[in-house]
CSV table of N, CA and C in Angstrom, one decimal:
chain,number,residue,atom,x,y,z
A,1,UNK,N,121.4,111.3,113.8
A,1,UNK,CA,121.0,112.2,112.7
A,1,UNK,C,120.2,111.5,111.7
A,2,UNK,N,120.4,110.0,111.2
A,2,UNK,CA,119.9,109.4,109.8
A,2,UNK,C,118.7,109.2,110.5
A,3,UNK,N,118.2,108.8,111.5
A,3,UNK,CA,117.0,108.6,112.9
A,3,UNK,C,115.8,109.7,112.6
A,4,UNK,N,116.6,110.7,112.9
A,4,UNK,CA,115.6,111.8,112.7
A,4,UNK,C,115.6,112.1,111.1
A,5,UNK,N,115.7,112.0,110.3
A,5,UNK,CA,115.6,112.0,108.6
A,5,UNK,C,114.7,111.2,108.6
A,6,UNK,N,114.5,109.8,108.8
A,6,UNK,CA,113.7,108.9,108.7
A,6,UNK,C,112.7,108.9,109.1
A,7,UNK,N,112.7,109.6,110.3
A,7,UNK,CA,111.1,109.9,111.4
A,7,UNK,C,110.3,111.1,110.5
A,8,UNK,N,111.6,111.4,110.1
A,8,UNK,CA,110.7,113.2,109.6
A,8,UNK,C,110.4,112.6,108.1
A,9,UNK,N,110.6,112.3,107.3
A,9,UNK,CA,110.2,111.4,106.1
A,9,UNK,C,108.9,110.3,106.6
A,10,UNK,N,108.8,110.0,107.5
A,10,UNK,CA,107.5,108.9,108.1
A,10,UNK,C,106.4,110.2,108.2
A,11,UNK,N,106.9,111.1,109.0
A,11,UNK,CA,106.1,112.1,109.2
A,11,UNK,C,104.9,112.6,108.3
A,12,UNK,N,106.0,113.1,107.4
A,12,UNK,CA,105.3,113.9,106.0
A,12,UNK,C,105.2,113.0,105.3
A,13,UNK,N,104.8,111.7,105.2
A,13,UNK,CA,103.9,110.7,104.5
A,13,UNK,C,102.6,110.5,104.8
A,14,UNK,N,102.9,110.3,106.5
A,14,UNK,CA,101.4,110.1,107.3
A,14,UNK,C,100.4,111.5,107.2
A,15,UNK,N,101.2,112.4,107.4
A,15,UNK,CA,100.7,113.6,106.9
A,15,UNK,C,99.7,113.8,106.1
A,16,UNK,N,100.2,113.3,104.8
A,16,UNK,CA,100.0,114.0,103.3
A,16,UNK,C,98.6,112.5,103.6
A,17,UNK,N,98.7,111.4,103.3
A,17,UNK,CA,97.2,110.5,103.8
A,17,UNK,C,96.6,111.0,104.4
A,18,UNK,N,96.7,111.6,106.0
A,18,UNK,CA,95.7,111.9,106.5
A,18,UNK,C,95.1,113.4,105.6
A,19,UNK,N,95.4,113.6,104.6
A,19,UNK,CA,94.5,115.1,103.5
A,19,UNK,C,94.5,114.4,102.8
A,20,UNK,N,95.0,113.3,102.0
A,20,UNK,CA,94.6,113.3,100.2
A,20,UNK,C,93.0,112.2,100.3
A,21,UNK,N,92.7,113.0,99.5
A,21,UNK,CA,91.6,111.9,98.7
A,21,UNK,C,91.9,110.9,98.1
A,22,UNK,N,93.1,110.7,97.7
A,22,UNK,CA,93.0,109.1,97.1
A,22,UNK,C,94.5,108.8,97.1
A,23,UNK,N,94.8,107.9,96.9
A,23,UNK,CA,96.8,107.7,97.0
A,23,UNK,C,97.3,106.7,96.0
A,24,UNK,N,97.4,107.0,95.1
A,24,UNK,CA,98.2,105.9,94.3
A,24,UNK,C,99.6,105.5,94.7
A,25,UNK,N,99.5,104.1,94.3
A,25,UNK,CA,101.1,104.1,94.6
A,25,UNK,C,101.7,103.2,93.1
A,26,UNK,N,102.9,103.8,92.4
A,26,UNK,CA,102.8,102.9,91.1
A,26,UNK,C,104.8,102.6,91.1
A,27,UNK,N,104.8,102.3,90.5
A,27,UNK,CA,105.9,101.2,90.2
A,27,UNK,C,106.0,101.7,88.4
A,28,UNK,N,107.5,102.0,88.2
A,28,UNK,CA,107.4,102.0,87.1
A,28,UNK,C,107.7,100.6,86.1
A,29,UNK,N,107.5,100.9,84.9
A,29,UNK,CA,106.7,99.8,83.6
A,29,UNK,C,108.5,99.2,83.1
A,30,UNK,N,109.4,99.4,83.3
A,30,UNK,CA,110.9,99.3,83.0
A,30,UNK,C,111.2,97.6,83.0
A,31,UNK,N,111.1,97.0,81.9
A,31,UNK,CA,111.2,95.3,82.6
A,31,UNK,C,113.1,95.4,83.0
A,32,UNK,N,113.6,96.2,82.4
A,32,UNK,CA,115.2,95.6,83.0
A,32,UNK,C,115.6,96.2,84.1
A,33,UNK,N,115.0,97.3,84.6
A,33,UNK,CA,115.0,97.3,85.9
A,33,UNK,C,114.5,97.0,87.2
A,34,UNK,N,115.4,97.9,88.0
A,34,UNK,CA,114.1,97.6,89.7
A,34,UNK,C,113.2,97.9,89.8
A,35,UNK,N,111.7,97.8,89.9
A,35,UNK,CA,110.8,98.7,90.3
A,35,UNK,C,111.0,99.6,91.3
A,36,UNK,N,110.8,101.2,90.8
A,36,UNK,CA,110.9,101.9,91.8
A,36,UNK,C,109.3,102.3,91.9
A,37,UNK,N,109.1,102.6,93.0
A,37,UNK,CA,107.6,103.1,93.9
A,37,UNK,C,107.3,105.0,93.4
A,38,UNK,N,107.0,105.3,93.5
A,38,UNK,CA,106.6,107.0,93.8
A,38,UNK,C,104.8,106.5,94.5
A,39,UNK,N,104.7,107.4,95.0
A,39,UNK,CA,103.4,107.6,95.5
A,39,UNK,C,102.6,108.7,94.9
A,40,UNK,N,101.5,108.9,94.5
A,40,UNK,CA,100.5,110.1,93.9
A,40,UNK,C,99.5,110.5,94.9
A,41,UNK,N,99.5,111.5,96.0
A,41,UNK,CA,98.3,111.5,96.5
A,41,UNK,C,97.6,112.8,96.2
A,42,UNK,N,96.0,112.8,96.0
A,42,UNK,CA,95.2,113.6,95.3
A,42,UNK,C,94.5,114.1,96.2
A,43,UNK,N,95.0,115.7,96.2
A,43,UNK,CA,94.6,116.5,97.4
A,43,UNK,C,93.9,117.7,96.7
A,44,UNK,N,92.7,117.6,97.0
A,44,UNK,CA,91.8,118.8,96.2
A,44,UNK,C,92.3,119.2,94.9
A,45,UNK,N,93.0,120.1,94.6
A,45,UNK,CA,93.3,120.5,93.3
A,45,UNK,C,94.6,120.4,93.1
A,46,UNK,N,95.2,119.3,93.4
A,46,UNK,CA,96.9,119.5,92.7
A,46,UNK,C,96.8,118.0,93.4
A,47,UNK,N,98.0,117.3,92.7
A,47,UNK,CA,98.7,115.9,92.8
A,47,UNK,C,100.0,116.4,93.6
A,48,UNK,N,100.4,115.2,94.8
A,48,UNK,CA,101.6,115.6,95.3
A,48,UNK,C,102.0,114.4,95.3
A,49,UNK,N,103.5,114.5,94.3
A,49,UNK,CA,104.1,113.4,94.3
A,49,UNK,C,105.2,113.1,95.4
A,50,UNK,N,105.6,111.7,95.5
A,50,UNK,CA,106.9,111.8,96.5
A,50,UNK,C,107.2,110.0,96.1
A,51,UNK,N,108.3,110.5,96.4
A,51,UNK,CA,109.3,108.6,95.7
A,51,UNK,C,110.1,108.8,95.0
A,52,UNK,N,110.6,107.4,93.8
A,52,UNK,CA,111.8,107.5,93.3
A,52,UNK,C,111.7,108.2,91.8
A,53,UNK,N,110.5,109.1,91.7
A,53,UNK,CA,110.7,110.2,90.5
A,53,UNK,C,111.0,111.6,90.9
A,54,UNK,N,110.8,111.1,92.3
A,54,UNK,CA,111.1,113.3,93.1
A,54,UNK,C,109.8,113.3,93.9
A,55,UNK,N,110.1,114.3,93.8
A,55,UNK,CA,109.0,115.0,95.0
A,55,UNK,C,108.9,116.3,94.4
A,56,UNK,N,107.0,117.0,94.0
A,56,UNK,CA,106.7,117.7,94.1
A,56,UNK,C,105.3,117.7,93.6
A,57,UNK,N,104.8,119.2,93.6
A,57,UNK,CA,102.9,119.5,93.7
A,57,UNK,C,102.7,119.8,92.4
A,58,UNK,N,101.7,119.3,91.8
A,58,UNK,CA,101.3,119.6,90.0
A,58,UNK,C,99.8,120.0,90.4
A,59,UNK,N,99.7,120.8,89.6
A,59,UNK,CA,98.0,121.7,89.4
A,59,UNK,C,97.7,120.8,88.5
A,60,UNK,N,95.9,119.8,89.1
A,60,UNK,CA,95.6,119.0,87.9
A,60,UNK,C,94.6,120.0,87.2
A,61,UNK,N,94.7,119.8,85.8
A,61,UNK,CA,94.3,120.1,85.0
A,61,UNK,C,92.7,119.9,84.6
A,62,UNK,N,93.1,118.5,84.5
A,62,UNK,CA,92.0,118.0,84.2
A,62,UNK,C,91.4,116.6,84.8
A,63,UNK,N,90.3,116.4,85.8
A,63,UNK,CA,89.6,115.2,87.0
A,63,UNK,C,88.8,114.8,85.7
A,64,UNK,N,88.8,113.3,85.3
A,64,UNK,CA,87.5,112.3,85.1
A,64,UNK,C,87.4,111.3,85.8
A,65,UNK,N,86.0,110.7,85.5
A,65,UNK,CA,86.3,109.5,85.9
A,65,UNK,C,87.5,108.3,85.5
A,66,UNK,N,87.8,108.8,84.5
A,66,UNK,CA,89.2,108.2,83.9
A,66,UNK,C,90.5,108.2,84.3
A,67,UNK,N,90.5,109.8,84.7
A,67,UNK,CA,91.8,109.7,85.6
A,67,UNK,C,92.2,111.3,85.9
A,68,UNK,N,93.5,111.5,86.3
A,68,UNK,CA,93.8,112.8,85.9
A,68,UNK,C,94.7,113.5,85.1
A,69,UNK,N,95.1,114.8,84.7
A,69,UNK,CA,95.8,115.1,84.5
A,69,UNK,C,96.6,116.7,85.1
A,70,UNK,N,98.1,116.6,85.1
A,70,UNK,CA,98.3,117.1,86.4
A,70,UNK,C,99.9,118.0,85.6
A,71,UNK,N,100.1,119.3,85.5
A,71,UNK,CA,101.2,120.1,85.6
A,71,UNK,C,102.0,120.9,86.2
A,72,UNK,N,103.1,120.9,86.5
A,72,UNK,CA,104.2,121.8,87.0
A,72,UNK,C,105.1,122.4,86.1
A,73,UNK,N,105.3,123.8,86.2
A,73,UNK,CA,106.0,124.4,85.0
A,73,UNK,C,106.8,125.3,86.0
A,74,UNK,N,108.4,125.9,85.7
A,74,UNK,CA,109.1,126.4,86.3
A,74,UNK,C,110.2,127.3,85.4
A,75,UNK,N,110.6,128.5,85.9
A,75,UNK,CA,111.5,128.9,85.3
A,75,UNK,C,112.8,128.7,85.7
A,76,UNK,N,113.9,128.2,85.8
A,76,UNK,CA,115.4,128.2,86.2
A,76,UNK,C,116.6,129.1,85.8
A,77,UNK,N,116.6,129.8,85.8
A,77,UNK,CA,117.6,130.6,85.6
A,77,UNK,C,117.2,131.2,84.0
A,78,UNK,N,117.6,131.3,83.5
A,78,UNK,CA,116.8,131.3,81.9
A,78,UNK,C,116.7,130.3,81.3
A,79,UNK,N,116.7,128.6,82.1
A,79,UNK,CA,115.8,127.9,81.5
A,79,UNK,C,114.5,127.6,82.0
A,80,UNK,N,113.6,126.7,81.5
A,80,UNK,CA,111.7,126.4,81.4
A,80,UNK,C,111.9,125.3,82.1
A,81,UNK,N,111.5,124.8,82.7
A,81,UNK,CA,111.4,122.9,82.8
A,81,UNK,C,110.0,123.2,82.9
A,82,UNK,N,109.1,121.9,82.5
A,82,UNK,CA,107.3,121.4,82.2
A,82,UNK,C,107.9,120.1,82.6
A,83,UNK,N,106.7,119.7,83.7
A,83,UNK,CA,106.3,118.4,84.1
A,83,UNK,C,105.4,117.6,84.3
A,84,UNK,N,105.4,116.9,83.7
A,84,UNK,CA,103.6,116.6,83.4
A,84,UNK,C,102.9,115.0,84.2
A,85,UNK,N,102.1,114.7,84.9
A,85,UNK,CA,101.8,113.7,85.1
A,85,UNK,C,100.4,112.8,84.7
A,86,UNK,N,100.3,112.0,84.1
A,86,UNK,CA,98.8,111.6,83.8
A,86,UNK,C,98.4,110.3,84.2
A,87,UNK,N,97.6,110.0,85.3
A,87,UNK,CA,97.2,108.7,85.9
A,87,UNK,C,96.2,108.2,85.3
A,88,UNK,N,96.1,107.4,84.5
A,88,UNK,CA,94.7,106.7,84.1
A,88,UNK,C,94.2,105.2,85.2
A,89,UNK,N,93.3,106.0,85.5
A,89,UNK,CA,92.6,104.7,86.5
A,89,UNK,C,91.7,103.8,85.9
A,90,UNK,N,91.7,104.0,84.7
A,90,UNK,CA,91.0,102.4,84.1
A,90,UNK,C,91.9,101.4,83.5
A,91,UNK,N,92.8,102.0,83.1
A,91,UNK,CA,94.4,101.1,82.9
A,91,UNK,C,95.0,100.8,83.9
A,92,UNK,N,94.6,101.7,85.2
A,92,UNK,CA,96.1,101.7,86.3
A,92,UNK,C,97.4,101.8,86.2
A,93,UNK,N,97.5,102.6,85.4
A,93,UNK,CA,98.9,102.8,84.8
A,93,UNK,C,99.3,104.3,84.8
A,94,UNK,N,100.4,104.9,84.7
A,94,UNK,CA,100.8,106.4,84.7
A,94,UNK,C,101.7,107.0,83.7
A,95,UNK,N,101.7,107.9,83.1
A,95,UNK,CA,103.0,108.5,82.6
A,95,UNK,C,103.7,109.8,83.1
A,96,UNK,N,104.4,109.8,83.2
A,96,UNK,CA,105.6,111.1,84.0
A,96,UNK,C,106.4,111.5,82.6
A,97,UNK,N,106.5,112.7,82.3
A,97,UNK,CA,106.6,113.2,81.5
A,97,UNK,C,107.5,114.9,81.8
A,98,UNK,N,108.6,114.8,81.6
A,98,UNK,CA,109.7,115.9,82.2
A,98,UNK,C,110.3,116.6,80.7
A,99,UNK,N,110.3,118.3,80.8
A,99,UNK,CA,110.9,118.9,79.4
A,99,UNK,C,112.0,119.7,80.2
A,100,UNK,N,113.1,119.3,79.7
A,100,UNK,CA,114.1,120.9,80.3
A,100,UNK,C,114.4,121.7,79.1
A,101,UNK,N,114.1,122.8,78.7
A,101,UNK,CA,114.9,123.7,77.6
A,101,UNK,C,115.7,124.3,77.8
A,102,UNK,N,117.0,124.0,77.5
A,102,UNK,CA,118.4,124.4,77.6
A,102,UNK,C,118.5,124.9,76.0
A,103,UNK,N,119.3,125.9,76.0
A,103,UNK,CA,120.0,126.9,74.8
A,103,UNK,C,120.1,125.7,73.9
A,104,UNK,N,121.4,124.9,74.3
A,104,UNK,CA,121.4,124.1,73.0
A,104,UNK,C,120.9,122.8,73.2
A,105,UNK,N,120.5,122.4,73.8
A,105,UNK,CA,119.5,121.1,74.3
A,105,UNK,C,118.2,121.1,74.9
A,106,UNK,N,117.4,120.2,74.2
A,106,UNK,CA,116.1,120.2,74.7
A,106,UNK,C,115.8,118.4,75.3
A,107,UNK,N,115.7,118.5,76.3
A,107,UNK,CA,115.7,117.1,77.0
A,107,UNK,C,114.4,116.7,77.3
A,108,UNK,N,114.1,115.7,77.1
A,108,UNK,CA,112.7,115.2,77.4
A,108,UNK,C,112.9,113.7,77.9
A,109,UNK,N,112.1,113.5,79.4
A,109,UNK,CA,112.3,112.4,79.8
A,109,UNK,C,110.8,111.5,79.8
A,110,UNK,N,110.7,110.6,79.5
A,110,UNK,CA,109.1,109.8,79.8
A,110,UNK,C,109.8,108.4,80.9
A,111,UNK,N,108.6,108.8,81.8
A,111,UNK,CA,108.6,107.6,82.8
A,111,UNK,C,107.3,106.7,82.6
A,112,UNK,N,106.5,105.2,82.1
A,112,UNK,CA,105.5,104.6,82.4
A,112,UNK,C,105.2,103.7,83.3
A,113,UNK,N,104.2,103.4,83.8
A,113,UNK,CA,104.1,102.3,84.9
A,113,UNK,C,102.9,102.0,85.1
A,114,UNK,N,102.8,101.3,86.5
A,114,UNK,CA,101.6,100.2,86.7
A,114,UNK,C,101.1,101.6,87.9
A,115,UNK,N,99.9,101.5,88.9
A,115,UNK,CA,99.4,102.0,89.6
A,115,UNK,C,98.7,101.0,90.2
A,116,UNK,N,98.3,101.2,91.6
A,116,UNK,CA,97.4,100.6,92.6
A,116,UNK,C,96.9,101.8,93.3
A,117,UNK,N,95.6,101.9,93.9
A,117,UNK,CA,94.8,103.0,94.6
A,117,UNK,C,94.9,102.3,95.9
A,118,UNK,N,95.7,102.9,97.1
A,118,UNK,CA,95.5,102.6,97.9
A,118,UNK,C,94.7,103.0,99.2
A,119,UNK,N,93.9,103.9,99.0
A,119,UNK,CA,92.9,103.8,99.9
A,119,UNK,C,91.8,103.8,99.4
């Protein structure tokens, strides 16, 4: 069973390269921790993330030559969550940017890091 998780996870990686236009892979900026990986690949008009920030599709917003910028917005039950991603490719660096609005808490998470283009 862990066999086939693995194969099917290889799958929909090879997958998603053989469509995106370009593939970042970045590492977050955290010096006391591990570096964890996420991958960004840029497929026509939305970013699809997958790695150790999650997995999911953001409508970019905004293409320069600079970089992009890229959102997911969702409703949960009667809460909001906003997700935001922004890759700057003249820094090579990323920010991940997560809001949940809960009744009595508003939570906001920021992730930074390094990026490499790998194809």
């Amino acid at each position: 069973m862990h066999h086939n998780y693995i194969l099917l996870i290889f799958i929909y990686i090879f997958s998603l390269n053989l469509y995106a236009n370009e593939r970042y892979v970045c590492k977050n900026g955290d010096k006391n921790s591990i570096k964890l990986i996420t991958n960004f690949y840029i497929i026509d008009k939305k970013i699809v993330m997958s790695g150790a920030l999650g997995n999911g599709e953001y409508k970019i917003l905004n293409r320069s030559e600079n970089g992009f910028l890229a959102v997911n917005s969702s409703f949960i039950g009667e809460e909001f969550g906003l997700e935001t991603i922004l890759i700057n490719k003249k820094h090579k660096s990323f920010i991940y940017k997560t809001f949940i609005n809960r009744e009595n808490n508003n939570n906001i998470v920021e992730v930074k890091g390094i990026c490499s283009l790998a194809n």
